[in-house]
């Protein structure tokens, strides 16, 4: 199949496109690889339906964008340590939902992931959609004064709230039936990142903060930082900056973690949802 057969269909005004005309299980030509990369830079999150991928095939798709980031704290598949099983069992009911808070992946790292590939092995009969927001559109819609203020600011990020020594998952009742999260003191470390990040491919500026991992602004205590952060989160998740993807078994998403946040909706109690995620290594935010 040639790259000319690939077509992209935007699913919302702000971000997100479905890509058709490609079987990701086949070895891809250079033009096909380039078309997929370009689609991601253009749409920030791209979706493919009806794919049939082995774990090795999934790792190969992630390899289009670079090396693999090995996810800490979340126990990976025994057979493929670079793939995490994201599974909510029917018995997990409404108690447990991985990814159910707006976030960008692993911004507690010095070099947070460039992106992720999420593949649906089993979708519930309804619900379990994932929401995404465009953090560049959110930044562009701020006033000039707010943009200039934020441009010079630095935020402190940490895995503390989820995976730290006193984090959410230290309570065993918060663990899912089939997933295992291993919090540790490693999660308590702080990492500095610019609040406004310039995308290395497009040079667009976007907000680079999120409610799970951003703790506060550098040089400002929590009580001063949090109201500003709350304003920015409420602003960023406005419906016009969002898209929503309804999963079907065999569907696959690739998102650019540098300019988006995502949120997994927990509305399918009593049903199983099973995904595999491969996370792509990134660089130092600037
Ligand atoms: C994640 O946050 O990586 C999981 C998203 C999802 O399962 O919808």
PDB file of C-alpha atoms and ligand atoms in Angstrom:
ATOM      1  CA  UNK A   1       0.000   0.000   0.000  1.00  0.00           C
ATOM      2  CA  UNK A   2       1.318   3.457  -0.882  1.00  0.00           C
ATOM      3  CA  UNK A   3       1.167   6.577   1.315  1.00  0.00           C
ATOM      4  CA  UNK A   4      -1.414   8.075  -1.111  1.00  0.00           C
ATOM      5  CA  UNK A   5      -4.052   5.646   0.215  1.00  0.00           C
ATOM      6  CA  UNK A   6      -3.772   7.171   3.699  1.00  0.00           C
ATOM      7  CA  UNK A   7      -6.561   9.648   4.504  1.00  0.00           C
ATOM      8  CA  UNK A   8      -7.177  11.673   7.671  1.00  0.00           C
ATOM      9  CA  UNK A   9     -10.625  12.766   8.903  1.00  0.00           C
ATOM     10  CA  UNK A  10     -10.707  15.326  11.753  1.00  0.00           C
ATOM     11  CA  UNK A  11     -13.161  14.324  14.503  1.00  0.00           C
ATOM     12  CA  UNK A  12     -13.325  17.735  16.230  1.00  0.00           C
ATOM     13  CA  UNK A  13     -12.321  21.350  15.616  1.00  0.00           C
ATOM     14  CA  UNK A  14      -9.460  21.485  18.135  1.00  0.00           C
ATOM     15  CA  UNK A  15      -7.605  18.209  17.655  1.00  0.00           C
ATOM     16  CA  UNK A  16      -7.954  14.558  16.745  1.00  0.00           C
ATOM     17  CA  UNK A  17      -8.282  12.761  13.414  1.00  0.00           C
ATOM     18  CA  UNK A  18      -9.113   9.248  12.306  1.00  0.00           C
ATOM     19  CA  UNK A  19      -6.633   7.822   9.837  1.00  0.00           C
ATOM     20  CA  UNK A  20      -7.798   5.286   7.264  1.00  0.00           C
ATOM     21  CA  UNK A  21      -6.149   3.315   4.461  1.00  0.00           C
ATOM     22  CA  UNK A  22      -3.344   1.728   6.435  1.00  0.00           C
ATOM     23  CA  UNK A  23      -2.726  -1.692   7.963  1.00  0.00           C
ATOM     24  CA  UNK A  24      -0.295  -1.076  10.819  1.00  0.00           C
ATOM     25  CA  UNK A  25       0.557  -4.787  11.102  1.00  0.00           C
ATOM     26  CA  UNK A  26       2.485  -4.631   7.794  1.00  0.00           C
ATOM     27  CA  UNK A  27       6.024  -3.258   7.510  1.00  0.00           C
ATOM     28  CA  UNK A  28       5.531   0.409   6.626  1.00  0.00           C
ATOM     29  CA  UNK A  29       7.312   2.227   3.797  1.00  0.00           C
ATOM     30  CA  UNK A  30       9.192   5.469   4.500  1.00  0.00           C
ATOM     31  CA  UNK A  31       6.457   7.620   2.883  1.00  0.00           C
ATOM     32  CA  UNK A  32       3.805   5.846   5.002  1.00  0.00           C
ATOM     33  CA  UNK A  33       5.837   6.423   8.160  1.00  0.00           C
ATOM     34  CA  UNK A  34       6.285  10.083   7.236  1.00  0.00           C
ATOM     35  CA  UNK A  35       2.545  10.468   6.529  1.00  0.00           C
ATOM     36  CA  UNK A  36       1.716   9.084   9.998  1.00  0.00           C
ATOM     37  CA  UNK A  37       4.239  11.385  11.691  1.00  0.00           C
ATOM     38  CA  UNK A  38       2.863  14.389   9.800  1.00  0.00           C
ATOM     39  CA  UNK A  39      -0.703  13.426  10.735  1.00  0.00           C
ATOM     40  CA  UNK A  40       0.300  13.440  14.410  1.00  0.00           C
ATOM     41  CA  UNK A  41       1.979  16.869  14.194  1.00  0.00           C
ATOM     42  CA  UNK A  42      -1.119  18.218  12.403  1.00  0.00           C
ATOM     43  CA  UNK A  43      -3.822  16.672  14.630  1.00  0.00           C
ATOM     44  CA  UNK A  44      -2.029  15.974  17.979  1.00  0.00           C
ATOM     45  CA  UNK A  45      -3.914  12.706  18.459  1.00  0.00           C
ATOM     46  CA  UNK A  46      -4.670  10.223  15.697  1.00  0.00           C
ATOM     47  CA  UNK A  47      -6.881   7.136  15.678  1.00  0.00           C
ATOM     48  CA  UNK A  48      -6.898   3.952  13.611  1.00  0.00           C
ATOM     49  CA  UNK A  49      -9.773   1.409  13.564  1.00  0.00           C
ATOM     50  CA  UNK A  50      -9.823  -2.366  13.075  1.00  0.00           C
ATOM     51  CA  UNK A  51      -6.116  -3.053  13.501  1.00  0.00           C
ATOM     52  CA  UNK A  52      -4.815  -6.512  14.356  1.00  0.00           C
ATOM     53  CA  UNK A  53      -1.533  -6.046  16.167  1.00  0.00           C
ATOM     54  CA  UNK A  54       0.721  -8.409  18.085  1.00  0.00           C
ATOM     55  CA  UNK A  55       2.735  -6.946  20.990  1.00  0.00           C
ATOM     56  CA  UNK A  56       5.761  -6.769  18.656  1.00  0.00           C
ATOM     57  CA  UNK A  57       3.632  -4.959  16.075  1.00  0.00           C
ATOM     58  CA  UNK A  58       2.536  -2.466  18.714  1.00  0.00           C
ATOM     59  CA  UNK A  59       6.156  -1.791  19.685  1.00  0.00           C
ATOM     60  CA  UNK A  60       7.000  -1.301  15.992  1.00  0.00           C
ATOM     61  CA  UNK A  61       4.239   1.320  15.639  1.00  0.00           C
ATOM     62  CA  UNK A  62       5.633   3.218  18.649  1.00  0.00           C
ATOM     63  CA  UNK A  63       9.083   2.990  17.042  1.00  0.00           C
ATOM     64  CA  UNK A  64       7.889   5.264  14.198  1.00  0.00           C
ATOM     65  CA  UNK A  65       8.333   8.125  16.648  1.00  0.00           C
ATOM     66  CA  UNK A  66      11.480   7.141  18.527  1.00  0.00           C
ATOM     67  CA  UNK A  67      12.723   5.004  21.398  1.00  0.00           C
ATOM     68  CA  UNK A  68      10.562   3.458  24.108  1.00  0.00           C
ATOM     69  CA  UNK A  69       9.999   4.961  27.561  1.00  0.00           C
ATOM     70  CA  UNK A  70       9.660   2.240  30.217  1.00  0.00           C
ATOM     71  CA  UNK A  71       6.835   3.292  32.548  1.00  0.00           C
ATOM     72  CA  UNK A  72       7.782   3.275  36.256  1.00  0.00           C
ATOM     73  CA  UNK A  73       5.445   2.363  39.161  1.00  0.00           C
ATOM     74  CA  UNK A  74       2.955   0.456  36.959  1.00  0.00           C
ATOM     75  CA  UNK A  75       3.690  -3.263  36.655  1.00  0.00           C
ATOM     76  CA  UNK A  76       4.226  -4.050  32.976  1.00  0.00           C
ATOM     77  CA  UNK A  77       3.363  -7.217  31.059  1.00  0.00           C
ATOM     78  CA  UNK A  78       5.658 -10.080  32.147  1.00  0.00           C
ATOM     79  CA  UNK A  79       6.376 -11.022  28.514  1.00  0.00           C
ATOM     80  CA  UNK A  80       6.798  -7.440  27.202  1.00  0.00           C
ATOM     81  CA  UNK A  81       8.197  -5.078  29.858  1.00  0.00           C
ATOM     82  CA  UNK A  82       7.747  -2.086  27.522  1.00  0.00           C
ATOM     83  CA  UNK A  83       3.983  -2.625  27.342  1.00  0.00           C
ATOM     84  CA  UNK A  84       1.627  -1.832  30.210  1.00  0.00           C
ATOM     85  CA  UNK A  85      -1.694  -3.627  30.525  1.00  0.00           C
ATOM     86  CA  UNK A  86      -4.388  -1.072  31.322  1.00  0.00           C
ATOM     87  CA  UNK A  87      -7.278  -3.201  32.431  1.00  0.00           C
ATOM     88  CA  UNK A  88     -10.404  -2.491  34.425  1.00  0.00           C
ATOM     89  CA  UNK A  89     -12.229  -5.699  35.272  1.00  0.00           C
ATOM     90  CA  UNK A  90     -16.005  -5.968  35.616  1.00  0.00           C
ATOM     91  CA  UNK A  91     -15.415  -6.534  39.360  1.00  0.00           C
ATOM     92  CA  UNK A  92     -13.462  -3.257  39.622  1.00  0.00           C
ATOM     93  CA  UNK A  93     -16.866  -1.604  39.325  1.00  0.00           C
ATOM     94  CA  UNK A  94     -16.582   2.179  39.779  1.00  0.00           C
ATOM     95  CA  UNK A  95     -13.763   1.967  42.324  1.00  0.00           C
ATOM     96  CA  UNK A  96     -10.772   2.015  40.042  1.00  0.00           C
ATOM     97  CA  UNK A  97      -9.978   3.802  36.793  1.00  0.00           C
ATOM     98  CA  UNK A  98      -6.426   4.266  35.512  1.00  0.00           C
ATOM     99  CA  UNK A  99      -6.007   7.631  33.755  1.00  0.00           C
ATOM    100  CA  UNK A 100      -9.282   9.035  35.087  1.00  0.00           C
ATOM    101  CA  UNK A 101      -7.938  12.514  35.887  1.00  0.00           C
ATOM    102  CA  UNK A 102      -6.787  15.018  33.242  1.00  0.00           C
ATOM    103  CA  UNK A 103      -3.061  14.510  32.726  1.00  0.00           C
ATOM    104  CA  UNK A 104      -0.088  14.290  30.393  1.00  0.00           C
ATOM    105  CA  UNK A 105       1.971  11.162  30.909  1.00  0.00           C
ATOM    106  CA  UNK A 106       4.924  11.135  33.331  1.00  0.00           C
ATOM    107  CA  UNK A 107       5.688  14.862  33.419  1.00  0.00           C
ATOM    108  CA  UNK A 108       7.550  14.088  36.678  1.00  0.00           C
ATOM    109  CA  UNK A 109      10.474  12.953  34.496  1.00  0.00           C
ATOM    110  CA  UNK A 110      13.318  15.224  33.319  1.00  0.00           C
ATOM    111  CA  UNK A 111      12.448  14.070  29.785  1.00  0.00           C
ATOM    112  CA  UNK A 112       8.708  13.270  29.825  1.00  0.00           C
ATOM    113  CA  UNK A 113       7.392  10.927  27.117  1.00  0.00           C
ATOM    114  CA  UNK A 114       6.951  12.314  23.614  1.00  0.00           C
ATOM    115  CA  UNK A 115       3.740  10.361  23.224  1.00  0.00           C
ATOM    116  CA  UNK A 116       1.905   7.104  23.743  1.00  0.00           C
ATOM    117  CA  UNK A 117       0.317   4.390  21.624  1.00  0.00           C
ATOM    118  CA  UNK A 118      -2.858   2.912  23.160  1.00  0.00           C
ATOM    119  CA  UNK A 119      -4.375  -0.231  21.635  1.00  0.00           C
ATOM    120  CA  UNK A 120      -7.793  -1.613  22.538  1.00  0.00           C
ATOM    121  CA  UNK A 121      -7.851  -5.386  23.105  1.00  0.00           C
ATOM    122  CA  UNK A 122     -11.371  -5.415  24.552  1.00  0.00           C
ATOM    123  CA  UNK A 123     -13.820  -2.541  24.658  1.00  0.00           C
ATOM    124  CA  UNK A 124     -16.863  -2.433  26.944  1.00  0.00           C
ATOM    125  CA  UNK A 125     -20.239  -2.516  25.126  1.00  0.00           C
ATOM    126  CA  UNK A 126     -20.667   1.180  25.867  1.00  0.00           C
ATOM    127  CA  UNK A 127     -18.642   3.907  27.598  1.00  0.00           C
ATOM    128  CA  UNK A 128     -14.924   3.929  28.379  1.00  0.00           C
ATOM    129  CA  UNK A 129     -14.199   6.735  25.885  1.00  0.00           C
ATOM    130  CA  UNK A 130     -11.025   8.819  26.174  1.00  0.00           C
ATOM    131  CA  UNK A 131     -11.059  12.629  26.073  1.00  0.00           C
ATOM    132  CA  UNK A 132      -8.118  14.707  24.795  1.00  0.00           C
ATOM    133  CA  UNK A 133      -7.443  18.465  24.948  1.00  0.00           C
ATOM    134  CA  UNK A 134      -5.246  20.679  22.797  1.00  0.00           C
ATOM    135  CA  UNK A 135      -2.954  22.597  25.181  1.00  0.00           C
ATOM    136  CA  UNK A 136      -1.705  24.850  22.359  1.00  0.00           C
ATOM    137  CA  UNK A 137      -5.254  26.020  21.570  1.00  0.00           C
ATOM    138  CA  UNK A 138      -5.798  26.608  25.302  1.00  0.00           C
ATOM    139  CA  UNK A 139      -2.631  28.732  25.506  1.00  0.00           C
ATOM    140  CA  UNK A 140      -3.496  30.692  22.335  1.00  0.00           C
ATOM    141  CA  UNK A 141      -6.909  31.640  23.785  1.00  0.00           C
ATOM    142  CA  UNK A 142      -5.424  33.294  26.904  1.00  0.00           C
ATOM    143  CA  UNK A 143      -5.042  37.087  27.163  1.00  0.00           C
ATOM    144  CA  UNK A 144      -1.705  38.565  26.085  1.00  0.00           C
ATOM    145  CA  UNK A 145      -0.966  39.605  29.689  1.00  0.00           C
ATOM    146  CA  UNK A 146      -1.563  36.081  30.986  1.00  0.00           C
ATOM    147  CA  UNK A 147       0.556  34.607  28.172  1.00  0.00           C
ATOM    148  CA  UNK A 148       3.449  36.954  28.915  1.00  0.00           C
ATOM    149  CA  UNK A 149       3.221  36.201  32.650  1.00  0.00           C
ATOM    150  CA  UNK A 150       3.211  32.438  32.138  1.00  0.00           C
ATOM    151  CA  UNK A 151       5.955  32.521  29.471  1.00  0.00           C
ATOM    152  CA  UNK A 152       8.649  33.181  32.065  1.00  0.00           C
ATOM    153  CA  UNK A 153       7.365  30.768  34.713  1.00  0.00           C
ATOM    154  CA  UNK A 154       8.556  27.341  35.804  1.00  0.00           C
ATOM    155  CA  UNK A 155       6.397  24.622  37.404  1.00  0.00           C
ATOM    156  CA  UNK A 156       7.399  21.839  39.772  1.00  0.00           C
ATOM    157  CA  UNK A 157       6.139  18.374  38.822  1.00  0.00           C
ATOM    158  CA  UNK A 158       6.126  15.180  40.885  1.00  0.00           C
ATOM    159  CA  UNK A 159       4.569  11.692  40.883  1.00  0.00           C
ATOM    160  CA  UNK A 160       3.878  12.180  44.611  1.00  0.00           C
ATOM    161  CA  UNK A 161       0.048  12.354  44.510  1.00  0.00           C
ATOM    162  CA  UNK A 162      -0.328   9.025  42.688  1.00  0.00           C
ATOM    163  CA  UNK A 163       2.849   7.012  43.082  1.00  0.00           C
ATOM    164  CA  UNK A 164       4.750   8.658  45.963  1.00  0.00           C
ATOM    165  CA  UNK A 165       5.386   7.208  49.420  1.00  0.00           C
ATOM    166  CA  UNK A 166       2.044   8.605  50.676  1.00  0.00           C
ATOM    167  CA  UNK A 167       0.266   8.593  47.312  1.00  0.00           C
ATOM    168  CA  UNK A 168      -3.185   7.365  46.222  1.00  0.00           C
ATOM    169  CA  UNK A 169      -2.040   3.836  45.366  1.00  0.00           C
ATOM    170  CA  UNK A 170      -0.453   3.128  48.770  1.00  0.00           C
ATOM    171  CA  UNK A 171      -4.039   2.319  49.829  1.00  0.00           C
ATOM    172  CA  UNK A 172      -4.544  -1.286  48.631  1.00  0.00           C
ATOM    173  CA  UNK A 173      -8.281  -0.689  48.248  1.00  0.00           C
ATOM    174  CA  UNK A 174      -7.446   1.709  45.379  1.00  0.00           C
ATOM    175  CA  UNK A 175      -5.675  -1.030  43.378  1.00  0.00           C
ATOM    176  CA  UNK A 176      -7.537  -2.678  40.515  1.00  0.00           C
ATOM    177  CA  UNK A 177      -8.098  -6.440  40.392  1.00  0.00           C
ATOM    178  CA  UNK A 178      -5.695  -7.046  37.482  1.00  0.00           C
ATOM    179  CA  UNK A 179      -3.357  -4.048  37.516  1.00  0.00           C
ATOM    180  CA  UNK A 180      -0.625  -3.569  40.030  1.00  0.00           C
ATOM    181  CA  UNK A 181       0.747  -0.127  40.879  1.00  0.00           C
ATOM    182  CA  UNK A 182       3.879   0.007  43.011  1.00  0.00           C
ATOM    183  CA  UNK A 183       4.284   3.394  44.729  1.00  0.00           C
ATOM    184  CA  UNK A 184       7.653   4.294  46.261  1.00  0.00           C
ATOM    185  CA  UNK A 185       9.704   7.184  47.659  1.00  0.00           C
ATOM    186  CA  UNK A 186      11.115   7.606  44.106  1.00  0.00           C
ATOM    187  CA  UNK A 187       7.747   9.167  43.307  1.00  0.00           C
ATOM    188  CA  UNK A 188       8.277  12.024  45.769  1.00  0.00           C
ATOM    189  CA  UNK A 189      11.013  13.749  43.720  1.00  0.00           C
ATOM    190  CA  UNK A 190      10.370  17.186  42.176  1.00  0.00           C
ATOM    191  CA  UNK A 191      11.158  18.118  38.571  1.00  0.00           C
ATOM    192  CA  UNK A 192      11.171  21.605  36.998  1.00  0.00           C
ATOM    193  CA  UNK A 193       9.583  22.332  33.604  1.00  0.00           C
ATOM    194  CA  UNK A 194       8.613  25.539  31.798  1.00  0.00           C
ATOM    195  CA  UNK A 195       4.897  26.326  32.178  1.00  0.00           C
ATOM    196  CA  UNK A 196       4.748  27.171  28.481  1.00  0.00           C
ATOM    197  CA  UNK A 197       6.486  24.676  26.237  1.00  0.00           C
ATOM    198  CA  UNK A 198       7.579  25.163  22.621  1.00  0.00           C
ATOM    199  CA  UNK A 199       6.841  22.112  20.486  1.00  0.00           C
ATOM    200  CA  UNK A 200      10.104  20.911  18.898  1.00  0.00           C
ATOM    201  CA  UNK A 201       8.446  19.916  15.583  1.00  0.00           C
ATOM    202  CA  UNK A 202       5.974  22.763  15.008  1.00  0.00           C
ATOM    203  CA  UNK A 203       7.441  25.540  17.219  1.00  0.00           C
ATOM    204  CA  UNK A 204       3.905  26.163  18.584  1.00  0.00           C
ATOM    205  CA  UNK A 205       3.649  27.254  22.211  1.00  0.00           C
ATOM    206  CA  UNK A 206       1.361  25.366  24.593  1.00  0.00           C
ATOM    207  CA  UNK A 207       0.585  25.022  28.293  1.00  0.00           C
ATOM    208  CA  UNK A 208       2.631  22.258  29.921  1.00  0.00           C
ATOM    209  CA  UNK A 209       0.950  21.667  33.272  1.00  0.00           C
ATOM    210  CA  UNK A 210      -1.534  19.034  34.455  1.00  0.00           C
ATOM    211  CA  UNK A 211      -3.603  18.334  37.590  1.00  0.00           C
ATOM    212  CA  UNK A 212      -1.939  15.020  38.545  1.00  0.00           C
ATOM    213  CA  UNK A 213       1.746  15.851  38.344  1.00  0.00           C
ATOM    214  CA  UNK A 214       2.074  19.662  38.577  1.00  0.00           C
ATOM    215  CA  UNK A 215       2.538  20.564  42.247  1.00  0.00           C
ATOM    216  CA  UNK A 216       3.018  24.363  42.152  1.00  0.00           C
ATOM    217  CA  UNK A 217       4.931  27.166  40.450  1.00  0.00           C
ATOM    218  CA  UNK A 218       8.601  27.629  41.273  1.00  0.00           C
ATOM    219  CA  UNK A 219       9.025  30.487  43.758  1.00  0.00           C
ATOM    220  CA  UNK A 220       5.332  30.458  44.747  1.00  0.00           C
ATOM    221  CA  UNK A 221       3.755  28.512  47.615  1.00  0.00           C
ATOM    222  CA  UNK A 222       0.847  26.169  46.948  1.00  0.00           C
ATOM    223  CA  UNK A 223      -1.768  28.615  48.221  1.00  0.00           C
ATOM    224  CA  UNK A 224      -0.683  31.168  45.602  1.00  0.00           C
ATOM    225  CA  UNK A 225      -0.069  28.648  42.808  1.00  0.00           C
ATOM    226  CA  UNK A 226      -3.190  26.526  43.114  1.00  0.00           C
ATOM    227  CA  UNK A 227      -5.824  29.182  42.246  1.00  0.00           C
ATOM    228  CA  UNK A 228      -3.881  30.078  39.076  1.00  0.00           C
ATOM    229  CA  UNK A 229      -3.386  26.405  38.204  1.00  0.00           C
ATOM    230  CA  UNK A 230      -7.106  25.748  38.784  1.00  0.00           C
ATOM    231  CA  UNK A 231      -8.026  28.629  36.478  1.00  0.00           C
ATOM    232  CA  UNK A 232      -5.693  27.254  33.782  1.00  0.00           C
ATOM    233  CA  UNK A 233      -7.032  23.672  34.106  1.00  0.00           C
ATOM    234  CA  UNK A 234     -10.674  24.849  33.909  1.00  0.00           C
ATOM    235  CA  UNK A 235      -9.769  26.967  30.892  1.00  0.00           C
ATOM    236  CA  UNK A 236      -7.802  24.181  29.139  1.00  0.00           C
ATOM    237  CA  UNK A 237     -10.551  21.555  29.405  1.00  0.00           C
ATOM    238  CA  UNK A 238     -13.251  23.748  27.862  1.00  0.00           C
ATOM    239  CA  UNK A 239     -15.280  21.627  25.410  1.00  0.00           C
ATOM    240  CA  UNK A 240     -14.063  23.560  22.367  1.00  0.00           C
ATOM    241  CA  UNK A 241     -10.457  22.458  23.081  1.00  0.00           C
ATOM    242  CA  UNK A 242     -11.467  18.788  23.374  1.00  0.00           C
ATOM    243  CA  UNK A 243     -12.092  15.731  21.265  1.00  0.00           C
ATOM    244  CA  UNK A 244     -13.583  12.422  22.387  1.00  0.00           C
ATOM    245  CA  UNK A 245     -12.810   8.957  21.050  1.00  0.00           C
ATOM    246  CA  UNK A 246     -15.142   5.976  21.435  1.00  0.00           C
ATOM    247  CA  UNK A 247     -13.157   2.749  21.504  1.00  0.00           C
ATOM    248  CA  UNK A 248     -13.862  -0.405  19.538  1.00  0.00           C
ATOM    249  CA  UNK A 249     -11.806  -3.570  19.860  1.00  0.00           C
ATOM    250  CA  UNK A 250      -8.809  -3.223  17.521  1.00  0.00           C
ATOM    251  CA  UNK A 251      -8.780   0.591  17.614  1.00  0.00           C
ATOM    252  CA  UNK A 252      -5.486   2.350  18.279  1.00  0.00           C
ATOM    253  CA  UNK A 253      -4.658   5.918  19.356  1.00  0.00           C
ATOM    254  CA  UNK A 254      -1.346   7.762  19.167  1.00  0.00           C
ATOM    255  CA  UNK A 255      -1.143  11.044  21.090  1.00  0.00           C
ATOM    256  CA  UNK A 256       1.472  13.748  21.292  1.00  0.00           C
ATOM    257  CA  UNK A 257       2.090  14.079  25.025  1.00  0.00           C
ATOM    258  CA  UNK A 258       3.911  17.408  24.591  1.00  0.00           C
ATOM    259  CA  UNK A 259       0.822  19.413  23.626  1.00  0.00           C
ATOM    260  CA  UNK A 260      -2.196  17.474  24.938  1.00  0.00           C
ATOM    261  CA  UNK A 261      -3.784  16.125  28.107  1.00  0.00           C
ATOM    262  CA  UNK A 262      -6.106  13.114  28.219  1.00  0.00           C
ATOM    263  CA  UNK A 263      -8.771  11.650  30.508  1.00  0.00           C
ATOM    264  CA  UNK A 264     -10.235   8.144  30.605  1.00  0.00           C
ATOM    265  CA  UNK A 265     -13.980   8.141  31.331  1.00  0.00           C
ATOM    266  CA  UNK A 266     -15.207   5.733  34.035  1.00  0.00           C
ATOM    267  CA  UNK A 267     -18.779   4.984  32.941  1.00  0.00           C
ATOM    268  CA  UNK A 268     -18.873   1.230  32.268  1.00  0.00           C
ATOM    269  CA  UNK A 269     -19.133  -0.394  35.704  1.00  0.00           C
ATOM    270  CA  UNK A 270     -19.739  -4.126  35.436  1.00  0.00           C
ATOM    271  CA  UNK A 271     -17.875  -4.490  32.117  1.00  0.00           C
ATOM    272  CA  UNK A 272     -14.271  -5.238  31.220  1.00  0.00           C
ATOM    273  CA  UNK A 273     -12.020  -2.805  29.312  1.00  0.00           C
ATOM    274  CA  UNK A 274      -8.536  -3.945  28.308  1.00  0.00           C
ATOM    275  CA  UNK A 275      -5.902  -1.778  26.639  1.00  0.00           C
ATOM    276  CA  UNK A 276      -2.166  -2.089  25.983  1.00  0.00           C
ATOM    277  CA  UNK A 277      -0.007   1.046  26.097  1.00  0.00           C
ATOM    278  CA  UNK A 278       3.469   1.626  24.734  1.00  0.00           C
ATOM    279  CA  UNK A 279       5.034   4.933  25.735  1.00  0.00           C
ATOM    280  CA  UNK A 280       7.489   6.809  23.500  1.00  0.00           C
ATOM    281  CA  UNK A 281      10.589   8.488  24.928  1.00  0.00           C
ATOM    282  CA  UNK A 282      10.753  12.282  24.827  1.00  0.00           C
ATOM    283  CA  UNK A 283      13.169  15.152  25.278  1.00  0.00           C
ATOM    284  CA  UNK A 284      13.717  17.963  27.764  1.00  0.00           C
ATOM    285  CA  UNK A 285      10.858  20.511  27.537  1.00  0.00           C
ATOM    286  CA  UNK A 286      11.945  24.012  26.404  1.00  0.00           C
TER     287      UNK A 286
HETATM  288  C1  LIG B   1      -3.851   6.532  30.056  1.00  0.00           C
HETATM  289  O1  LIG B   1      -4.009   7.529  30.741  1.00  0.00           O
HETATM  290  O2  LIG B   1      -2.778   6.237  29.558  1.00  0.00           O
HETATM  291  C2  LIG B   1      -5.038   5.619  29.796  1.00  0.00           C
HETATM  292  C3  LIG B   1      -6.054   6.238  28.905  1.00  0.00           C
HETATM  293  C4  LIG B   1      -7.216   5.310  28.663  1.00  0.00           C
HETATM  294  O3  LIG B   1      -7.152   4.127  29.012  1.00  0.00           O
HETATM  295  O4  LIG B   1      -8.216   5.796  28.111  1.00  0.00           O
END
